[in-house]
Amino acid sequence: MIAYALQRFGAAILVAWLAVSLAFGVLRWLPGDALDATMARAGASDAEIAARRLALGLDDPVWQQYALYLADVLRGDLGESLVSGQPVSEMIAQNLGPTAALAGGALLVAVALGVGLGVLSGVGRPAGVRYAAEGIASLALSTPVYWTGTLAIYLFTTVLDVLPGVGGRGVRYLILPVCVLGFHTAGSIARVTAGSIRAAAAMDFIRTARAKGLPESDVLDHILRVGLLPVTAVVALQLGFLLGGTVITEMIFARRGLGKVLLAAIDTRDYPVIQGLVALSAVTYSLINALADVLYGLIDPRVRMDR
Amino acid sequence: MIAARTTNHRRRVAAGLLGLIVLLSILAPLLTGTDPRDATTGAELVSPSWQHLFGTDLLGRDVYSRTLYGGRRTLGVALLTVGVTLLPGLITGLAAGYFGGWIDRALMILMDALLAFPALLLALALVALLGSGAIQIALAVGIAGIPAYARVTRAAVLEARTRMFIEAARAAGAGPAGILWRHVLPTIAPPLLAFAGVMLSWAILNSAALMFLGYGGDLSAPDWGVMLADGRAAFRTAPWVATAPGAALSLTVLAINLLAGSLDSRPGRE
């Protein structure tokens, strides 16, 4: 097991290193002249631009810049914003809280709703319950956040007037965005759960359990124990969707957070900020997926045996 | 039996719905005489009537006409996106799955590195690099979709490689290109087609998301994503502006999802 965990995390670190290198290649090396354009727009003189280039090492050979960049990243230094001059890591630290709260809350809603809908559409009774659960999951998969977000704000703040809408910082302001983002993430979780539950229900040992006269509630318990195992892996995979979704959700609900920082950076072509955020999300995503795989291996030994 | 009939029925409904939406988009010039870009001062946010079936938006543009023409642009960009994903994804997956060994390992670790970026964030970063515009959005979202398609293709090839007739073709001395083209590709076509459907609905949602965020370049061009952004601001007073493109977008994606799902569960396939 320890060997498997080490191997899985080793692979994740390799992937994270490659992802960070890709971010360097695409977002620093390719748009090397972005600094000139950004500073020129801000009204800097040629001499100032040249001094800044020198300070940032933009005229050094690429491999030297790359080595320096990797060393900086390892120390947690992601460079500075071209626009404000603020360290990127500081910008991330200041805005991480609201985004983490949004993503974490949405993940909880997504798991609860997704697994619930998945179980219902897998083994729900009567058939009407199955169809209803399937329908809700299909709806979650086929409507975008930027459409349901608008609908939810209208329904819950204008028509029903039970929740505050956009802006704000309190917990009450978190409920609606968390539910909207969670609802969409629940779609794929429900789909995978339903498939896995159906596959488990069709297994021989379930037929045996029924044949020997176990009550249906015990049979269901057997089904769920096997059918819910793969869900851990799917939940971790959905994190990517969730991180992308926070950007749009924050925009619709006018919330502070990393998504807002990213969109502002894209508008001003602030490459170090974009690069820092994208690299951070890639590293987070691959490490959490490795963690999920190892956990999955712990609760289901068959996964480890496959290797 | 009953399950098969429901699947068939669903497939027919989904195909009909999708066909209708595509047809409405293609025939837009025949179905409306109003220019989707025509802004009429004095007719802003008019509620639905015989003259404006779906009402008008903030600038007095006809929402019915914009929804029809918007389908052309939204679906066009999505198809282009899938095109950008499919060819490199397919080639990478085929090469990795067929040749195996270090080629497989090198290609897959590259795909894993790309897959580590949340797709929408990768697309956003690429848009920052490429600039705004419909083509740029298709490129950005399309590239973000490549690793997933390559992985699915590779998995299908690995499964197909174990089949006897492919062993036989290799034993008979057929070259890799011939085997891939004549034997492997037809074998893995059904699951890949189903996944292309999944990619299409994914492409619609994500390219429309970038349009919604305002990276489409031409802001007056009719597009479902852009219309949803326009309608969001006025939703309280004029819900019709966002409802028409929102419903169109959801129905399209729903129909594609149903079709892709039924393709994958065709009789005889595990």
Coordinates of C-alpha atoms in Angstrom, one line a residue:
Chain A
M1 CA 0.0 0.0 0.0
I2 CA 2.8 2.4 0.9
A3 CA 4.5 1.6 -2.4
Y4 CA 1.3 2.3 -4.2
A5 CA 0.8 5.6 -2.4
L6 CA 4.4 6.7 -3.1
Q7 CA 4.1 5.7 -6.8
R8 CA 0.8 7.5 -7.1
F9 CA 2.1 10.7 -5.5
G10 CA 5.4 10.5 -7.5
A11 CA 3.3 10.4 -10.7
A12 CA 1.3 13.3 -9.4
I13 CA 4.4 15.4 -8.7
L14 CA 5.8 14.6 -12.2
V15 CA 2.5 15.7 -13.7
A16 CA 2.4 18.8 -11.6
W17 CA 6.0 19.7 -12.6
L18 CA 5.1 19.2 -16.3
A19 CA 1.9 21.3 -15.9
V20 CA 3.9 24.1 -14.3
S21 CA 6.4 23.9 -17.1
L22 CA 3.7 24.1 -19.7
A23 CA 2.3 27.1 -17.9
F24 CA 5.8 28.6 -18.1
G25 CA 6.2 27.8 -21.8
V26 CA 2.8 29.0 -22.9
L27 CA 2.2 31.9 -20.5
R28 CA 5.6 33.4 -20.0
W29 CA 7.9 32.5 -22.8
L30 CA 5.4 32.8 -25.7
P31 CA 4.0 36.2 -24.7
G32 CA 7.5 37.5 -23.7
D33 CA 6.6 41.0 -25.1
A34 CA 3.4 41.3 -23.1
L35 CA 5.3 43.3 -20.5
D36 CA 6.2 46.0 -23.1
A37 CA 2.6 46.3 -24.3
T38 CA 1.1 46.3 -20.8
M39 CA 3.6 48.9 -19.5
A40 CA 3.4 51.0 -22.7
R41 CA -0.4 51.2 -22.2
A42 CA 0.2 52.3 -18.6
G43 CA 2.3 55.2 -20.0
A44 CA 5.8 53.9 -19.1
S45 CA 8.8 55.2 -21.1
D46 CA 11.1 53.0 -23.1
A47 CA 13.9 53.3 -20.5
E48 CA 11.5 52.3 -17.7
I49 CA 10.4 49.2 -19.7
A50 CA 14.0 48.2 -20.4
A51 CA 14.9 48.6 -16.7
R52 CA 11.9 46.4 -15.8
R53 CA 12.8 43.8 -18.4
L54 CA 16.3 43.6 -16.9
A55 CA 14.9 43.4 -13.4
L56 CA 12.6 40.5 -14.3
G57 CA 15.3 38.8 -16.3
L58 CA 13.2 38.7 -19.5
D59 CA 16.4 39.2 -21.7
D60 CA 18.1 36.2 -20.2
P61 CA 18.3 32.9 -22.1
V62 CA 15.1 30.9 -21.9
W63 CA 16.6 28.0 -19.9
Q64 CA 18.0 30.4 -17.3
Q65 CA 14.5 32.0 -17.0
Y66 CA 13.0 28.6 -16.7
A67 CA 15.4 27.4 -14.0
L68 CA 14.9 30.6 -12.1
Y69 CA 11.1 30.3 -12.4
L70 CA 11.1 26.7 -11.1
A71 CA 13.3 27.7 -8.1
D72 CA 10.9 30.6 -7.4
V73 CA 7.8 28.4 -7.6
L74 CA 9.3 26.0 -5.2
R75 CA 9.8 28.8 -2.7
G76 CA 6.2 29.9 -3.3
D77 CA 7.2 33.0 -5.3
L78 CA 4.9 33.3 -8.3
G79 CA 6.2 36.6 -9.6
E80 CA 4.5 40.0 -9.6
S81 CA 1.5 41.4 -11.3
L82 CA 2.4 43.4 -14.4
V83 CA -0.4 45.8 -13.6
S84 CA -0.2 46.5 -9.9
G85 CA 3.2 45.2 -9.0
Q86 CA 1.7 43.1 -6.2
P87 CA 3.2 39.7 -5.6
V88 CA 1.0 37.0 -7.2
S89 CA 1.2 34.8 -4.2
E90 CA -0.1 37.7 -2.0
M91 CA -3.0 38.2 -4.4
I92 CA -3.9 34.5 -4.2
A93 CA -3.6 34.5 -0.4
Q94 CA -6.0 37.5 -0.2
N95 CA -8.6 36.0 -2.4
L96 CA -8.4 32.3 -1.7
G97 CA -10.8 32.3 1.2
P98 CA -14.1 33.2 -0.6
T99 CA -13.2 30.9 -3.5
A100 CA -12.3 28.0 -1.2
A101 CA -15.6 28.5 0.7
L102 CA -17.6 28.5 -2.5
A103 CA -15.8 25.5 -4.0
G104 CA -15.9 23.5 -0.7
G105 CA -19.6 24.3 -0.1
A106 CA -20.5 23.4 -3.7
L107 CA -18.6 20.1 -3.4
L108 CA -20.6 19.2 -0.3
V109 CA -23.9 20.0 -2.1
A110 CA -22.7 18.1 -5.2
V111 CA -21.8 15.0 -3.4
A112 CA -25.0 14.9 -1.3
L113 CA -27.2 15.7 -4.3
G114 CA -25.2 13.7 -6.8
V115 CA -25.1 10.5 -4.7
G116 CA -28.7 10.9 -3.7
L117 CA -29.9 11.3 -7.3
G118 CA -27.6 8.6 -8.5
V119 CA -28.9 6.0 -6.0
L120 CA -32.5 7.0 -6.7
S121 CA -32.1 6.7 -10.5
G122 CA -30.2 3.4 -10.0
V123 CA -32.5 1.5 -7.7
G124 CA -35.4 3.9 -6.9
R125 CA -38.9 2.6 -6.7
P126 CA -41.4 3.0 -8.3
A127 CA -40.1 3.6 -11.8
G128 CA -41.4 7.2 -11.6
V129 CA -38.9 8.0 -8.9
R130 CA -36.1 6.7 -11.2
Y131 CA -37.3 8.8 -14.1
A132 CA -37.6 11.9 -12.0
A133 CA -34.1 11.5 -10.5
E134 CA -32.7 10.9 -14.0
G135 CA -34.5 13.9 -15.3
I136 CA -33.1 16.2 -12.7
A137 CA -29.6 14.9 -13.3
S138 CA -30.0 15.4 -17.1
L139 CA -31.1 19.0 -16.4
A140 CA -28.0 19.6 -14.3
L141 CA -25.9 18.3 -17.1
S142 CA -27.5 20.3 -19.9
T143 CA -28.0 23.7 -18.3
P144 CA -25.0 25.9 -17.8
V145 CA -24.2 27.7 -14.6
Y146 CA -24.5 31.1 -16.3
W147 CA -28.1 30.3 -17.1
T148 CA -29.3 28.7 -13.9
G149 CA -27.5 31.3 -11.9
T150 CA -29.6 34.0 -13.4
L151 CA -32.8 32.0 -12.9
A152 CA -31.9 31.2 -9.2
I153 CA -31.2 34.9 -8.4
Y154 CA -34.5 35.8 -9.9
L155 CA -36.5 33.1 -8.2
F156 CA -35.0 33.3 -4.7
T157 CA -34.3 37.0 -4.4
T158 CA -37.0 38.7 -6.5
V159 CA -40.0 36.3 -6.5
L160 CA -39.6 34.5 -3.1
D161 CA -37.4 37.1 -1.4
V162 CA -35.8 34.5 0.9
L163 CA -32.1 34.9 0.1
P164 CA -29.9 37.8 -0.6
G165 CA -28.7 37.9 -4.2
V166 CA -25.4 39.3 -5.6
G167 CA -22.5 40.8 -3.8
G168 CA -22.1 40.7 0.0
R169 CA -19.7 38.7 2.1
G170 CA -21.7 36.9 4.8
V171 CA -22.6 33.2 5.0
R172 CA -26.2 34.0 3.8
Y173 CA -24.7 35.4 0.6
L174 CA -22.9 32.1 0.1
I175 CA -26.0 29.8 0.0
L176 CA -27.3 30.6 -3.4
P177 CA -24.0 30.4 -5.4
V178 CA -23.0 27.2 -3.5
C179 CA -26.3 25.6 -4.4
V180 CA -26.1 26.6 -8.1
L181 CA -22.6 25.5 -8.6
G182 CA -23.2 22.3 -6.5
F183 CA -26.3 21.5 -8.6
H184 CA -24.3 21.4 -11.8
T185 CA -21.4 19.4 -10.4
A186 CA -24.0 16.9 -9.0
G187 CA -25.0 16.0 -12.6
S188 CA -22.0 13.9 -13.5
I189 CA -21.7 12.5 -10.0
A190 CA -25.3 11.3 -10.3
R191 CA -24.7 9.7 -13.7
V192 CA -21.6 7.8 -12.6
T193 CA -23.2 6.7 -9.3
A194 CA -26.4 5.5 -11.1
G195 CA -24.3 3.4 -13.5
S196 CA -22.2 1.9 -10.8
I197 CA -25.2 1.1 -8.6
R198 CA -26.9 -0.6 -11.6
A199 CA -23.8 -2.6 -12.3
A200 CA -23.6 -3.7 -8.6
A201 CA -27.3 -4.6 -8.5
A202 CA -26.8 -6.9 -11.5
M203 CA -24.0 -8.9 -9.8
D204 CA -24.3 -12.5 -8.9
F205 CA -24.0 -12.1 -5.1
I206 CA -27.0 -9.8 -5.1
R207 CA -29.0 -12.5 -6.9
T208 CA -27.8 -14.9 -4.3
A209 CA -28.8 -12.5 -1.5
R210 CA -32.3 -12.2 -2.9
A211 CA -32.5 -15.9 -3.5
K212 CA -31.7 -16.8 0.0
G213 CA -34.5 -14.5 1.2
L214 CA -32.7 -11.5 2.6
P215 CA -35.0 -8.5 3.2
E216 CA -34.8 -5.8 0.5
S217 CA -33.2 -3.3 2.9
D218 CA -30.3 -5.7 3.5
V219 CA -30.0 -6.3 -0.3
L220 CA -29.9 -2.5 -0.8
D221 CA -27.1 -2.3 1.8
H222 CA -25.1 -4.9 -0.2
I223 CA -25.7 -3.0 -3.4
L224 CA -24.6 0.4 -1.9
R225 CA -21.5 -1.0 -0.3
V226 CA -20.1 -2.1 -3.7
G227 CA -21.8 0.5 -5.9
L228 CA -20.7 3.6 -4.1
L229 CA -17.0 2.8 -4.0
P230 CA -16.1 4.3 -7.4
V231 CA -17.8 7.6 -6.4
T232 CA -14.7 8.8 -4.5
A233 CA -12.7 8.8 -7.7
V234 CA -15.4 10.7 -9.6
V235 CA -15.8 13.3 -7.0
A236 CA -12.1 14.1 -7.2
L237 CA -12.3 14.3 -11.0
Q238 CA -15.2 16.7 -10.7
L239 CA -13.0 19.1 -8.8
G240 CA -11.6 20.4 -12.1
F241 CA -15.1 21.3 -13.3
L242 CA -15.8 22.9 -9.9
L243 CA -12.7 25.1 -10.1
G244 CA -13.6 26.3 -13.6
G245 CA -17.2 26.8 -12.4
T246 CA -16.2 29.1 -9.5
V247 CA -14.9 31.6 -12.1
I248 CA -18.4 32.0 -13.7
T249 CA -20.3 31.7 -10.4
E250 CA -18.2 34.4 -8.9
M251 CA -18.8 36.6 -11.9
I252 CA -22.6 36.1 -11.9
F253 CA -23.0 36.6 -8.1
A254 CA -20.5 39.5 -8.1
R255 CA -18.4 37.8 -5.5
R256 CA -14.8 38.5 -4.4
G257 CA -12.4 35.6 -5.1
L258 CA -9.8 34.0 -7.4
G259 CA -12.1 33.9 -10.3
K260 CA -12.6 37.6 -10.3
V261 CA -8.8 38.1 -10.0
L262 CA -8.3 35.7 -13.0
L263 CA -10.9 37.5 -15.2
A264 CA -9.4 40.9 -14.4
A265 CA -5.9 39.5 -15.3
I266 CA -7.1 38.1 -18.6
D267 CA -8.6 41.5 -19.6
T268 CA -5.3 43.3 -18.9
R269 CA -3.2 40.4 -20.2
D270 CA -1.5 40.2 -16.8
Y271 CA 0.4 37.0 -17.6
P272 CA 2.2 36.3 -14.3
V273 CA -1.2 36.4 -12.5
I274 CA -2.9 34.1 -15.0
Q275 CA 0.1 31.8 -15.0
G276 CA 0.2 31.6 -11.2
L277 CA -3.5 30.9 -10.9
V278 CA -3.5 28.3 -13.6
A279 CA -0.4 26.5 -12.3
L280 CA -1.8 26.5 -8.7
S281 CA -5.1 24.9 -9.9
A282 CA -3.2 22.3 -11.9
V283 CA -1.0 21.4 -8.9
T284 CA -4.0 21.3 -6.5
Y285 CA -6.0 19.2 -8.9
S286 CA -3.3 16.6 -9.5
L287 CA -2.4 16.2 -5.8
I288 CA -6.1 15.9 -4.8
N289 CA -6.7 13.3 -7.4
A290 CA -3.6 11.3 -6.2
L291 CA -5.0 11.5 -2.7
A292 CA -8.4 10.3 -3.9
D293 CA -6.8 7.3 -5.7
V294 CA -4.8 6.3 -2.6
L295 CA -8.0 6.6 -0.4
Y296 CA -9.8 4.5 -3.0
G297 CA -7.0 1.9 -2.8
L298 CA -7.4 1.9 1.0
I299 CA -11.1 1.1 1.0
D300 CA -11.1 -1.2 -2.1
P301 CA -8.0 -3.4 -2.2
R302 CA -8.9 -4.6 -5.8
V303 CA -7.7 -1.3 -7.1
R304 CA -4.2 -1.9 -5.8
M305 CA -4.1 -5.4 -7.0
D306 CA -4.8 -4.3 -10.6
R307 CA -1.5 -2.6 -10.8
Chain B
M1 CA -37.1 -5.6 -24.3
I2 CA -38.9 -2.8 -22.6
A3 CA -35.6 -1.0 -21.8
A4 CA -34.6 -1.3 -25.5
R5 CA -37.9 0.2 -26.6
T6 CA -37.5 3.2 -24.2
T7 CA -34.0 3.8 -25.5
N8 CA -35.2 3.7 -29.0
H9 CA -38.1 6.0 -28.2
R10 CA -35.7 8.4 -26.4
R11 CA -33.3 8.4 -29.3
R12 CA -36.0 9.3 -31.8
V13 CA -37.3 12.2 -29.6
A14 CA -33.7 13.5 -29.1
A15 CA -32.8 13.2 -32.8
G16 CA -36.0 15.0 -33.7
L17 CA -35.4 17.8 -31.3
L18 CA -31.8 18.2 -32.4
G19 CA -32.8 18.1 -36.0
L20 CA -35.5 20.7 -35.4
I21 CA -33.0 23.1 -33.7
V22 CA -30.4 22.7 -36.4
L23 CA -33.0 23.2 -39.1
L24 CA -34.4 26.4 -37.4
S25 CA -30.8 27.7 -37.2
I26 CA -30.0 26.9 -40.8
L27 CA -33.3 28.3 -42.1
A28 CA -33.1 31.5 -40.0
P29 CA -33.2 33.9 -43.0
L30 CA -36.4 32.2 -44.2
L31 CA -38.1 32.3 -40.8
T32 CA -37.5 35.9 -39.9
G33 CA -37.3 39.0 -42.0
T34 CA -35.7 41.0 -39.1
D35 CA -31.9 41.6 -39.0
P36 CA -30.7 40.2 -35.7
R37 CA -28.3 43.2 -35.4
D38 CA -31.0 45.8 -36.1
A39 CA -31.3 48.0 -33.0
T40 CA -34.5 50.0 -32.9
T41 CA -34.5 53.0 -30.6
G42 CA -37.7 53.5 -28.8
A43 CA -38.5 49.7 -28.9
E44 CA -36.2 48.6 -26.1
L45 CA -37.3 45.7 -23.9
V46 CA -40.7 45.3 -25.5
S47 CA -42.5 42.3 -24.2
P48 CA -43.4 39.4 -26.6
S49 CA -46.1 40.2 -29.2
W50 CA -47.0 39.2 -32.7
Q51 CA -44.5 41.7 -34.1
H52 CA -41.7 40.5 -31.8
L53 CA -42.5 36.8 -30.9
F54 CA -39.9 36.7 -28.1
G55 CA -39.9 40.5 -27.4
T56 CA -36.9 42.8 -27.8
D57 CA -33.6 43.3 -25.8
L58 CA -31.9 46.2 -24.2
L59 CA -31.1 47.8 -27.6
G60 CA -34.4 47.1 -29.2
R61 CA -33.2 44.1 -31.2
D62 CA -35.6 41.3 -32.0
V63 CA -35.0 38.3 -29.6
Y64 CA -36.7 35.8 -31.9
S65 CA -34.4 36.7 -34.8
R66 CA -31.4 36.8 -32.6
T67 CA -32.2 33.3 -31.1
L68 CA -32.5 31.8 -34.6
Y69 CA -29.3 33.4 -35.9
G70 CA -27.7 32.8 -32.6
G71 CA -28.1 29.1 -33.1
R72 CA -26.0 29.3 -36.2
R73 CA -23.1 31.0 -34.5
T74 CA -23.3 29.0 -31.2
L75 CA -23.5 25.6 -33.0
G76 CA -21.0 26.7 -35.6
V77 CA -18.4 27.6 -33.0
A78 CA -19.1 24.4 -31.1
L79 CA -18.6 22.3 -34.2
L80 CA -15.4 24.1 -35.0
T81 CA -14.3 23.4 -31.3
V82 CA -15.0 19.7 -31.7
G83 CA -13.0 19.7 -34.9
V84 CA -10.1 21.2 -33.1
T85 CA -10.4 18.5 -30.4
L86 CA -11.0 15.5 -32.6
L87 CA -8.1 15.3 -35.0
P88 CA -5.2 15.8 -32.7
G89 CA -7.0 13.8 -29.9
L90 CA -7.7 10.9 -32.2
I91 CA -4.1 10.8 -33.7
T92 CA -2.5 11.0 -30.2
G93 CA -4.8 8.3 -28.8
L94 CA -4.3 6.0 -31.8
A95 CA -0.5 6.4 -31.7
A96 CA -0.3 5.9 -27.9
G97 CA -2.7 2.9 -27.9
Y98 CA -1.3 1.2 -31.0
F99 CA 2.5 1.6 -30.5
G100 CA 2.5 1.4 -26.7
G101 CA 5.9 1.4 -25.0
W102 CA 7.8 4.7 -24.6
I103 CA 5.6 6.5 -27.3
D104 CA 2.6 5.7 -25.2
R105 CA 4.2 6.8 -22.0
A106 CA 5.5 10.1 -23.4
L107 CA 2.2 11.0 -25.0
M108 CA 0.1 10.1 -22.0
I109 CA 2.2 12.0 -19.5
L110 CA 1.9 15.0 -21.7
M111 CA -1.9 14.5 -21.9
D112 CA -2.0 14.0 -18.1
A113 CA -0.2 17.3 -17.7
L114 CA -2.8 19.0 -19.9
L115 CA -5.5 17.2 -18.1
A116 CA -4.3 18.6 -14.8
F117 CA -5.5 22.1 -15.8
P118 CA -9.2 22.5 -15.2
A119 CA -10.6 22.7 -18.7
L120 CA -12.3 26.1 -18.5
L121 CA -9.3 27.6 -16.8
L122 CA -7.0 26.3 -19.6
A123 CA -9.4 27.7 -22.2
L124 CA -9.4 31.1 -20.4
A125 CA -5.6 31.2 -20.3
L126 CA -5.5 30.3 -24.0
V127 CA -8.0 33.1 -24.7
A128 CA -5.7 35.5 -22.9
L129 CA -2.9 34.4 -25.2
L130 CA -4.9 34.2 -28.5
G131 CA -7.2 37.2 -28.0
S132 CA -11.0 37.6 -28.3
G133 CA -13.0 36.2 -31.1
A134 CA -15.2 33.2 -32.2
I135 CA -12.3 31.4 -33.9
Q136 CA -10.0 32.0 -30.8
I137 CA -12.7 30.6 -28.5
A138 CA -13.0 27.5 -30.7
L139 CA -9.3 27.0 -30.6
A140 CA -9.0 27.6 -26.9
V141 CA -11.9 25.3 -25.9
G142 CA -10.9 22.8 -28.5
I143 CA -7.3 22.5 -27.3
A144 CA -8.6 22.1 -23.7
G145 CA -10.6 19.1 -24.9
I146 CA -7.8 17.2 -26.6
P147 CA -6.4 15.3 -23.6
A148 CA -9.8 13.8 -22.7
Y149 CA -10.4 12.7 -26.2
A150 CA -6.9 11.2 -26.6
R151 CA -7.4 9.2 -23.4
V152 CA -10.7 7.8 -24.5
T153 CA -9.3 6.9 -27.9
R154 CA -6.3 5.2 -26.4
A155 CA -8.5 3.1 -24.1
A156 CA -10.6 2.0 -27.0
V157 CA -7.5 1.1 -29.1
L158 CA -6.1 -0.9 -26.3
E159 CA -9.3 -2.9 -26.1
A160 CA -9.5 -3.4 -29.8
R161 CA -5.8 -4.5 -30.1
T162 CA -6.6 -7.7 -28.2
R163 CA -9.2 -8.8 -30.8
M164 CA -8.3 -11.8 -32.9
F165 CA -8.8 -10.3 -36.3
I166 CA -6.3 -7.5 -35.6
E167 CA -3.8 -10.1 -34.4
A168 CA -4.5 -11.9 -37.7
A169 CA -4.0 -8.8 -39.8
R170 CA -0.7 -8.2 -38.2
A171 CA 0.4 -11.8 -38.6
A172 CA -0.6 -11.5 -42.3
G173 CA 2.0 -8.7 -42.6
A174 CA -0.3 -5.6 -42.7
G175 CA 1.5 -2.3 -41.8
P176 CA 0.5 -0.2 -38.8
A177 CA -1.2 2.5 -40.9
G178 CA -3.3 -0.1 -42.7
I179 CA -4.2 -1.9 -39.6
L180 CA -5.2 1.3 -37.8
W181 CA -7.2 2.6 -40.7
R182 CA -8.9 -0.6 -41.9
H183 CA -9.3 -2.6 -38.7
V184 CA -8.8 -0.5 -35.5
L185 CA -10.7 2.6 -36.5
P186 CA -13.9 0.9 -37.6
T187 CA -13.9 -1.2 -34.5
I188 CA -13.6 1.7 -32.1
A189 CA -15.9 4.0 -34.1
P190 CA -19.1 3.5 -32.0
P191 CA -17.7 4.4 -28.6
L192 CA -15.6 7.3 -30.1
L193 CA -18.7 8.6 -31.9
A194 CA -20.6 8.5 -28.6
F195 CA -17.8 10.4 -26.9
A196 CA -17.7 12.9 -29.7
G197 CA -21.3 13.6 -28.8
V198 CA -20.3 14.2 -25.2
M199 CA -17.5 16.5 -26.4
L200 CA -20.0 18.4 -28.6
S201 CA -22.3 19.2 -25.7
W202 CA -19.2 20.0 -23.6
A203 CA -18.0 22.3 -26.4
I204 CA -21.4 24.1 -26.7
L205 CA -21.5 24.8 -22.9
N206 CA -17.9 25.9 -22.7
S207 CA -17.6 28.0 -25.8
A208 CA -20.9 29.7 -24.9
A209 CA -19.4 30.3 -21.4
L210 CA -16.5 32.2 -22.9
M211 CA -19.0 34.1 -25.1
F212 CA -21.0 34.8 -22.0
L213 CA -17.9 36.2 -20.3
G214 CA -17.4 38.5 -23.3
Y215 CA -14.5 37.0 -25.2
G216 CA -16.4 36.6 -28.4
G217 CA -15.0 39.7 -30.0
D218 CA -18.0 41.0 -32.0
L219 CA -20.4 41.9 -29.2
S220 CA -23.4 42.7 -31.4
A221 CA -23.3 39.3 -33.2
P222 CA -26.2 37.1 -32.2
D223 CA -25.0 34.2 -30.0
W224 CA -26.8 32.3 -27.2
G225 CA -23.9 32.9 -24.7
V226 CA -23.8 36.6 -25.5
M227 CA -27.6 36.8 -25.4
L228 CA -27.6 35.2 -21.9
A229 CA -25.1 37.8 -20.8
D230 CA -27.3 40.6 -22.3
G231 CA -30.4 39.2 -20.7
R232 CA -28.9 38.7 -17.3
A233 CA -28.8 42.4 -16.5
A234 CA -32.4 42.9 -17.5
F235 CA -33.8 39.7 -16.2
R236 CA -36.0 41.3 -13.5
T237 CA -37.9 43.5 -15.9
A238 CA -37.5 41.6 -19.2
P239 CA -37.0 37.8 -18.5
W240 CA -37.7 37.0 -22.2
V241 CA -34.3 38.3 -23.3
A242 CA -32.4 35.5 -21.5
T243 CA -35.2 32.8 -21.5
A244 CA -35.2 32.2 -25.3
P245 CA -31.4 31.6 -25.7
G246 CA -31.3 29.8 -22.3
A247 CA -34.0 27.4 -23.3
A248 CA -32.5 26.8 -26.7
L249 CA -29.1 26.1 -25.2
S250 CA -30.4 23.7 -22.6
L251 CA -32.6 21.8 -25.2
T252 CA -29.8 21.5 -27.6
V253 CA -27.4 20.1 -25.0
L254 CA -30.1 17.8 -23.6
A255 CA -30.8 16.4 -27.0
I256 CA -27.2 15.7 -27.7
N257 CA -26.6 14.1 -24.3
L258 CA -29.6 11.8 -24.9
L259 CA -28.4 10.8 -28.3
A260 CA -24.8 10.2 -27.2
G261 CA -26.1 8.1 -24.3
S262 CA -28.3 6.0 -26.5
L263 CA -25.4 5.5 -29.0
D264 CA -23.3 4.1 -26.3
S265 CA -26.0 1.6 -25.1
R266 CA -26.8 0.2 -28.5
P267 CA -27.8 -3.5 -28.3
G268 CA -24.9 -5.8 -28.4
R269 CA -22.5 -3.4 -26.7
E270 CA -21.4 -4.0 -23.2

